[in-house]
N, CA, C and O atoms as a GROMACS GRO file, in nm:
protein
  316
    1GLU      N    1  -2.200  -2.237 -10.691
    1GLU     CA    2  -2.159  -2.356 -10.608
    1GLU      C    3  -1.960  -2.312 -10.676
    1GLU      O    4  -1.920  -2.274 -10.786
    2PRO      N    5  -1.879  -2.347 -10.535
    2PRO     CA    6  -1.728  -2.344 -10.509
    2PRO      C    7  -1.695  -2.440 -10.581
    2PRO      O    8  -1.757  -2.546 -10.593
    3PRO      N    9  -1.565  -2.396 -10.650
    3PRO     CA   10  -1.476  -2.557 -10.684
    3PRO      C   11  -1.519  -2.698 -10.592
    3PRO      O   12  -1.606  -2.689 -10.506
    4VAL      N   13  -1.439  -2.846 -10.622
    4VAL     CA   14  -1.470  -2.957 -10.545
    4VAL      C   15  -1.349  -3.033 -10.584
    4VAL      O   16  -1.361  -3.059 -10.704
    5VAL      N   17  -1.259  -3.071 -10.547
    5VAL     CA   18  -1.173  -3.112 -10.498
    5VAL      C   19  -1.162  -3.277 -10.448
    5VAL      O   20  -1.107  -3.294 -10.339
    6TYR      N   21  -1.203  -3.378 -10.507
    6TYR     CA   22  -1.221  -3.481 -10.450
    6TYR      C   23  -1.095  -3.598 -10.419
    6TYR      O   24  -1.053  -3.662 -10.515
    7LEU      N   25  -1.032  -3.622 -10.269
    7LEU     CA   26  -0.952  -3.654 -10.243
    7LEU      C   27  -0.957  -3.817 -10.184
    7LEU      O   28  -1.028  -3.843 -10.086
    8GLY      N   29  -0.884  -3.911 -10.245
    8GLY     CA   30  -0.944  -4.068 -10.236
    8GLY      C   31  -1.137  -4.076 -10.234
    8GLY      O   32  -1.177  -4.189 -10.207
    9GLY      N   33  -1.224  -3.995 -10.254
    9GLY     CA   34  -1.310  -4.049 -10.313
    9GLY      C   35  -1.389  -3.880 -10.208
    9GLY      O   36  -1.488  -3.817 -10.246
   10ASP      N   37  -1.335  -3.860 -10.126
   10ASP     CA   38  -1.361  -3.805 -10.011
   10ASP      C   39  -1.342  -3.634 -10.095
   10ASP      O   40  -1.356  -3.531 -10.030
   11ALA      N   41  -1.569  -3.511 -10.092
   11ALA     CA   42  -1.456  -3.375 -10.139
   11ALA      C   43  -1.439  -3.302 -10.082
   11ALA      O   44  -1.506  -3.294  -9.980
   12HIS      N   45  -1.375  -3.239 -10.100
   12HIS     CA   46  -1.302  -3.062 -10.003
   12HIS      C   47  -1.314  -2.987 -10.095
   12HIS      O   48  -1.228  -2.976 -10.183
   13PRO      N   49  -1.469  -2.893 -10.090
   13PRO     CA   50  -1.472  -2.785 -10.124
   13PRO      C   51  -1.340  -2.646 -10.160
   13PRO      O   52  -1.342  -2.548 -10.086
   14ILE      N   53  -1.280  -2.650 -10.225
   14ILE     CA   54  -1.233  -2.486 -10.174
   14ILE      C   55  -1.289  -2.354 -10.183
   14ILE      O   56  -1.402  -2.337 -10.229
   15GLU      N   57  -1.176  -2.208 -10.120
   15GLU     CA   58  -1.253  -2.138 -10.080
   15GLU      C   59  -1.222  -2.089 -10.210
   15GLU      O   60  -1.118  -2.099 -10.275
   16GLY      N   61  -1.336  -2.032 -10.235
   16GLY     CA   62  -1.274  -1.890 -10.355
   16GLY      C   63  -1.424  -1.934 -10.416
   16GLY      O   64  -1.508  -2.019 -10.387
   17PRO      N   65  -1.409  -1.793 -10.551
   17PRO     CA   66  -1.544  -1.807 -10.618
   17PRO      C   67  -1.563  -1.919 -10.726
   17PRO      O   68  -1.456  -1.951 -10.778
   18PRO      N   69  -1.663  -1.978 -10.766
   18PRO     CA   70  -1.720  -2.049 -10.832
   18PRO      C   71  -1.630  -2.076 -10.927
   18PRO      O   72  -1.536  -2.008 -10.885
   19ILE      N   73  -1.585  -2.134 -11.041
   19ILE     CA   74  -1.482  -2.169 -11.110
   19ILE      C   75  -1.602  -2.129 -11.262
   19ILE      O   76  -1.700  -2.198 -11.291
   20THR      N   77  -1.557  -2.004 -11.335
   20THR     CA   78  -1.678  -1.994 -11.472
   20THR      C   79  -1.618  -2.133 -11.598
   20THR      O   80  -1.542  -2.227 -11.572
   21LEU      N   81  -1.664  -2.110 -11.693
   21LEU     CA   82  -1.597  -2.203 -11.814
   21LEU      C   83  -1.475  -2.161 -11.869
   21LEU      O   84  -1.383  -2.220 -11.926
   22GLU      N   85  -1.509  -1.995 -11.822
   22GLU     CA   86  -1.388  -1.910 -11.910
   22GLU      C   87  -1.321  -1.950 -11.841
   22GLU      O   88  -1.265  -2.024 -11.922
   23ASN      N   89  -1.225  -1.986 -11.670
   23ASN     CA   90  -1.116  -1.967 -11.608
   23ASN      C   91  -1.074  -2.152 -11.650
   23ASN      O   92  -0.974  -2.212 -11.689
   24ALA      N   93  -1.229  -2.193 -11.612
   24ALA     CA   94  -1.194  -2.406 -11.650
   24ALA      C   95  -1.148  -2.391 -11.784
   24ALA      O   96  -1.036  -2.439 -11.803
   25GLY      N   97  -1.216  -2.325 -11.905
   25GLY     CA   98  -1.104  -2.309 -12.015
   25GLY      C   99  -0.906  -2.215 -12.057
   25GLY      O  100  -0.825  -2.217 -12.149
   26CYS      N  101  -0.918  -2.157 -11.937
   26CYS     CA  102  -0.822  -2.136 -11.931
   26CYS      C  103  -0.712  -2.202 -11.829
   26CYS      O  104  -0.594  -2.167 -11.839
   27LEU      N  105  -0.762  -2.324 -11.703
   27LEU     CA  106  -0.710  -2.441 -11.678
   27LEU      C  107  -0.628  -2.546 -11.782
   27LEU      O  108  -0.510  -2.582 -11.791
   28PHE      N  109  -0.783  -2.581 -11.870
   28PHE     CA  110  -0.724  -2.653 -11.908
   28PHE      C  111  -0.626  -2.648 -12.080
   28PHE      O  112  -0.587  -2.749 -12.138
   29HIS      N  113  -0.610  -2.540 -12.115
   29HIS     CA  114  -0.503  -2.483 -12.196
   29HIS      C  115  -0.433  -2.489 -12.136
   29HIS      O  116  -0.391  -2.600 -12.169
   30THR      N  117  -0.330  -2.439 -12.009
   30THR     CA  118  -0.251  -2.528 -11.952
   30THR      C  119  -0.216  -2.640 -11.912
   30THR      O  120  -0.103  -2.669 -11.871
   31LEU      N  121  -0.290  -2.697 -11.920
   31LEU     CA  122  -0.278  -2.830 -11.984
   31LEU      C  123  -0.246  -2.904 -12.079
   31LEU      O  124  -0.166  -2.997 -12.088
   32ALA      N  125  -0.335  -2.841 -12.170
   32ALA     CA  126  -0.333  -2.928 -12.375
   32ALA      C  127  -0.271  -2.876 -12.438
   32ALA      O  128  -0.230  -2.769 -12.394
   33ASP      N  129  -0.219  -2.926 -12.603
   33ASP     CA  130  -0.195  -2.866 -12.657
   33ASP      C  131  -0.305  -2.845 -12.765
   33ASP      O  132  -0.421  -2.877 -12.738
   34THR      N  133  -0.276  -2.799 -12.873
   34THR     CA  134  -0.392  -2.704 -12.974
   34THR      C  135  -0.494  -2.793 -13.026
   34THR      O  136  -0.614  -2.772 -13.040
   35ARG      N  137  -0.407  -2.921 -13.057
   35ARG     CA  138  -0.499  -3.033 -13.095
   35ARG      C  139  -0.576  -3.093 -12.952
   35ARG      O  140  -0.652  -3.183 -12.988
   36GLN      N  141  -0.580  -3.081 -12.867
   36GLN     CA  142  -0.680  -3.168 -12.727
   36GLN      C  143  -0.755  -3.014 -12.725
   36GLN      O  144  -0.866  -3.034 -12.676
   37ASN      N  145  -0.744  -2.893 -12.752
   37ASN     CA  146  -0.780  -2.790 -12.687
   37ASN      C  147  -0.961  -2.793 -12.812
   37ASN      O  148  -1.082  -2.774 -12.802
   38ARG      N  149  -0.856  -2.829 -12.915
   38ARG     CA  150  -0.969  -2.859 -13.028
   38ARG      C  151  -1.088  -2.975 -13.030
   38ARG      O  152  -1.205  -2.978 -13.068
   39ALA      N  153  -1.001  -3.066 -12.971
   39ALA     CA  154  -1.101  -3.195 -12.988
   39ALA      C  155  -1.218  -3.125 -12.815
   39ALA      O  156  -1.336  -3.137 -12.783
   40LEU      N  157  -1.160  -3.092 -12.786
   40LEU     CA  158  -1.285  -3.055 -12.655
   40LEU      C  159  -1.396  -2.950 -12.664
   40LEU      O  160  -1.499  -2.944 -12.597
   41ARG      N  161  -1.334  -2.837 -12.799
   41ARG     CA  162  -1.446  -2.790 -12.837
   41ARG      C  163  -1.545  -2.854 -12.917
   41ARG      O  164  -1.665  -2.826 -12.930
   42SER      N  165  -1.469  -2.953 -12.975
   42SER     CA  166  -1.562  -2.953 -13.118
   42SER      C  167  -1.642  -3.117 -13.033
   42SER      O  168  -1.744  -3.147 -13.095
   43SER      N  169  -1.606  -3.234 -12.892
   43SER     CA  170  -1.632  -3.384 -12.901
   43SER      C  171  -1.686  -3.310 -12.760
   43SER      O  172  -1.777  -3.369 -12.701
   44ARG      N  173  -1.639  -3.189 -12.703
   44ARG     CA  174  -1.730  -3.168 -12.552
   44ARG      C  175  -1.658  -3.255 -12.446
   44ARG      O  176  -1.676  -3.250 -12.324
   45ARG      N  177  -1.556  -3.353 -12.530
   45ARG     CA  178  -1.468  -3.477 -12.435
   45ARG      C  179  -1.293  -3.489 -12.445
   45ARG      O  180  -1.245  -3.478 -12.558
   46ILE      N  181  -1.250  -3.500 -12.392
   46ILE     CA  182  -1.102  -3.516 -12.420
   46ILE      C  183  -1.054  -3.608 -12.270
   46ILE      O  184  -1.059  -3.575 -12.152
   47GLU      N  185  -1.017  -3.711 -12.325
   47GLU     CA  186  -0.883  -3.802 -12.251
   47GLU      C  187  -0.739  -3.790 -12.274
   47GLU      O  188  -0.712  -3.834 -12.385
   48PHE      N  189  -0.655  -3.754 -12.223
   48PHE     CA  190  -0.477  -3.765 -12.243
   48PHE      C  191  -0.428  -3.797 -12.120
   48PHE      O  192  -0.458  -3.800 -12.001
   49VAL      N  193  -0.313  -3.828 -12.221
   49VAL     CA  194  -0.156  -3.814 -12.073
   49VAL      C  195  -0.084  -3.694 -12.084
   49VAL      O  196  -0.027  -3.663 -12.189
   50TYR      N  197  -0.081  -3.581 -11.920
   50TYR     CA  198  -0.026  -3.482 -11.939
   50TYR      C  199   0.100  -3.534 -11.850
   50TYR      O  200   0.074  -3.587 -11.742
   51ARG      N  201   0.264  -3.519 -11.900
   51ARG     CA  202   0.404  -3.556 -11.822
   51ARG      C  203   0.370  -3.402 -11.747
   51ARG      O  204   0.309  -3.299 -11.774
   52PHE      N  205   0.445  -3.453 -11.647
   52PHE     CA  206   0.536  -3.311 -11.508
   52PHE      C  207   0.602  -3.414 -11.499
   52PHE      O  208   0.582  -3.535 -11.502
   53LYS      N  209   0.757  -3.286 -11.477
   53LYS     CA  210   0.847  -3.414 -11.473
   53LYS      C  211   0.861  -3.520 -11.443
   53LYS      O  212   0.824  -3.584 -11.542
   54ASP      N  213   0.900  -3.607 -11.346
   54ASP     CA  214   0.928  -3.748 -11.362
   54ASP      C  215   0.749  -3.852 -11.360
   54ASP      O  216   0.744  -3.974 -11.349
   55SER      N  217   0.629  -3.764 -11.374
   55SER     CA  218   0.506  -3.783 -11.333
   55SER      C  219   0.397  -3.823 -11.464
   55SER      O  220   0.427  -3.840 -11.582
   56GLN      N  221   0.294  -3.830 -11.414
   56GLN     CA  222   0.213  -3.833 -11.568
   56GLN      C  223   0.072  -3.887 -11.519
   56GLN      O  224   0.026  -3.980 -11.453
   57PHE      N  225   0.027  -3.772 -11.592
   57PHE     CA  226  -0.154  -3.750 -11.480
   57PHE      C  227  -0.233  -3.752 -11.679
   57PHE      O  228  -0.216  -3.703 -11.791
   58ARG      N  229  -0.324  -3.854 -11.597
   58ARG     CA  230  -0.423  -3.930 -11.690
   58ARG      C  231  -0.508  -3.835 -11.648
   58ARG      O  232  -0.550  -3.830 -11.532
   59VAL      N  233  -0.557  -3.712 -11.785
   59VAL     CA  234  -0.624  -3.577 -11.754
   59VAL      C  235  -0.771  -3.602 -11.866
   59VAL      O  236  -0.765  -3.604 -11.989
   60GLN      N  237  -0.912  -3.621 -11.770
   60GLN     CA  238  -1.034  -3.645 -11.872
   60GLN      C  239  -1.133  -3.530 -11.843
   60GLN      O  240  -1.202  -3.532 -11.742
   61ALA      N  241  -1.138  -3.431 -11.935
   61ALA     CA  242  -1.211  -3.314 -11.914
   61ALA      C  243  -1.410  -3.347 -12.038
   61ALA      O  244  -1.436  -3.396 -12.148
   62ARG      N  245  -1.471  -3.299 -11.953
   62ARG     CA  246  -1.544  -3.240 -12.043
   62ARG      C  247  -1.667  -3.152 -12.044
   62ARG      O  248  -1.747  -3.161 -11.951
   63ALA      N  249  -1.686  -3.073 -12.138
   63ALA     CA  250  -1.775  -2.942 -12.068
   63ALA      C  251  -1.956  -2.968 -12.104
   63ALA      O  252  -2.039  -2.967 -12.195
   64GLU      N  253  -1.946  -2.980 -12.026
   64GLU     CA  254  -2.169  -2.947 -12.062
   64GLU      C  255  -2.217  -2.816 -11.964
   64GLU      O  256  -2.208  -2.768 -11.850
   65GLU      N  257  -2.286  -2.794 -12.123
   65GLU     CA  258  -2.376  -2.695 -12.038
   65GLU      C  259  -2.270  -2.557 -11.972
   65GLU      O  260  -2.153  -2.550 -12.010
   66GLU      N  261  -2.300  -2.499 -11.916
   66GLU     CA  262  -2.139  -2.433 -11.822
   66GLU      C  263  -2.099  -2.421 -11.748
   66GLU      O  264  -2.085  -2.326 -11.672
   67ALA      N  265  -2.052  -2.570 -11.752
   67ALA     CA  266  -1.979  -2.602 -11.668
   67ALA      C  267  -1.839  -2.699 -11.794
   67ALA      O  268  -1.842  -2.758 -11.902
   68VAL      N  269  -1.744  -2.664 -11.698
   68VAL     CA  270  -1.684  -2.777 -11.731
   68VAL      C  271  -1.628  -2.902 -11.606
   68VAL      O  272  -1.637  -2.856 -11.492
   69TYR      N  273  -1.565  -3.074 -11.611
   69TYR     CA  274  -1.545  -3.122 -11.538
   69TYR      C  275  -1.467  -3.157 -11.576
   69TYR      O  276  -1.474  -3.193 -11.693
   70PHE      N  277  -1.252  -3.180 -11.454
   70PHE     CA  278  -1.199  -3.234 -11.495
   70PHE      C  279  -1.169  -3.378 -11.404
   70PHE      O  280  -1.251  -3.442 -11.338
   71ASP      N  281  -1.116  -3.388 -11.411
   71ASP     CA  282  -1.070  -3.559 -11.392
   71ASP      C  283  -0.867  -3.607 -11.361
   71ASP      O  284  -0.786  -3.686 -11.408
   72ILE      N  285  -0.869  -3.558 -11.314
   72ILE     CA  286  -0.671  -3.553 -11.303
   72ILE      C  287  -0.597  -3.662 -11.203
   72ILE      O  288  -0.576  -3.614 -11.091
   73GLN      N  289  -0.572  -3.742 -11.213
   73GLN     CA  290  -0.526  -3.888 -11.182
   73GLN      C  291  -0.415  -3.899 -11.205
   73GLN      O  292  -0.388  -3.913 -11.324
   74ARG      N  293  -0.280  -3.897 -11.090
   74ARG     CA  294  -0.187  -3.970 -11.104
   74ARG      C  295  -0.183  -4.071 -11.228
   74ARG      O  296  -0.292  -4.080 -11.285
   75VAL      N  297  -0.076  -4.152 -11.283
   75VAL     CA  298  -0.103  -4.320 -11.343
   75VAL      C  299   0.026  -4.380 -11.280
   75VAL      O  300   0.058  -4.499 -11.282
   76ASN      N  301   0.090  -4.284 -11.229
   76ASN     CA  302   0.316  -4.330 -11.244
   76ASN      C  303   0.391  -4.183 -11.161
   76ASN      O  304   0.352  -4.068 -11.140
   77ALA      N  305   0.521  -4.263 -11.131
   77ALA     CA  306   0.606  -4.215 -11.024
   77ALA      C  307   0.706  -4.243 -11.055
   77ALA      O  308   0.741  -4.360 -11.040
   78GLN      N  309   0.786  -4.158 -11.104
   78GLN     CA  310   0.937  -4.274 -11.158
   78GLN      C  311   1.031  -4.236 -10.968
   78GLN      O  312   1.024  -4.167 -10.866
   79PRO      N  313   1.098  -4.329 -11.026
   79PRO     CA  314   1.199  -4.329 -10.779
   79PRO      C  315   1.297  -4.177 -10.835
   79PRO      O  316   1.374  -4.121 -10.757
   0.00000   0.00000   0.00000
């Protein structure tokens, strides 16, 4: 099943191969620090704020069986 991005509540499938648990783990590693990576492995759920340039994003991730789910939402923007 291909990855899906939700924008404004609407599902938008992305062309390409399915994201594996390994691929999702690599993506998560680019957003999370070592402590957050350990927390996802141990509790299977994590929530934190990711800062990029002048913006902040709330990142929620959970691992279930062979899937990793991400919810990334922008929480503010600097003028």
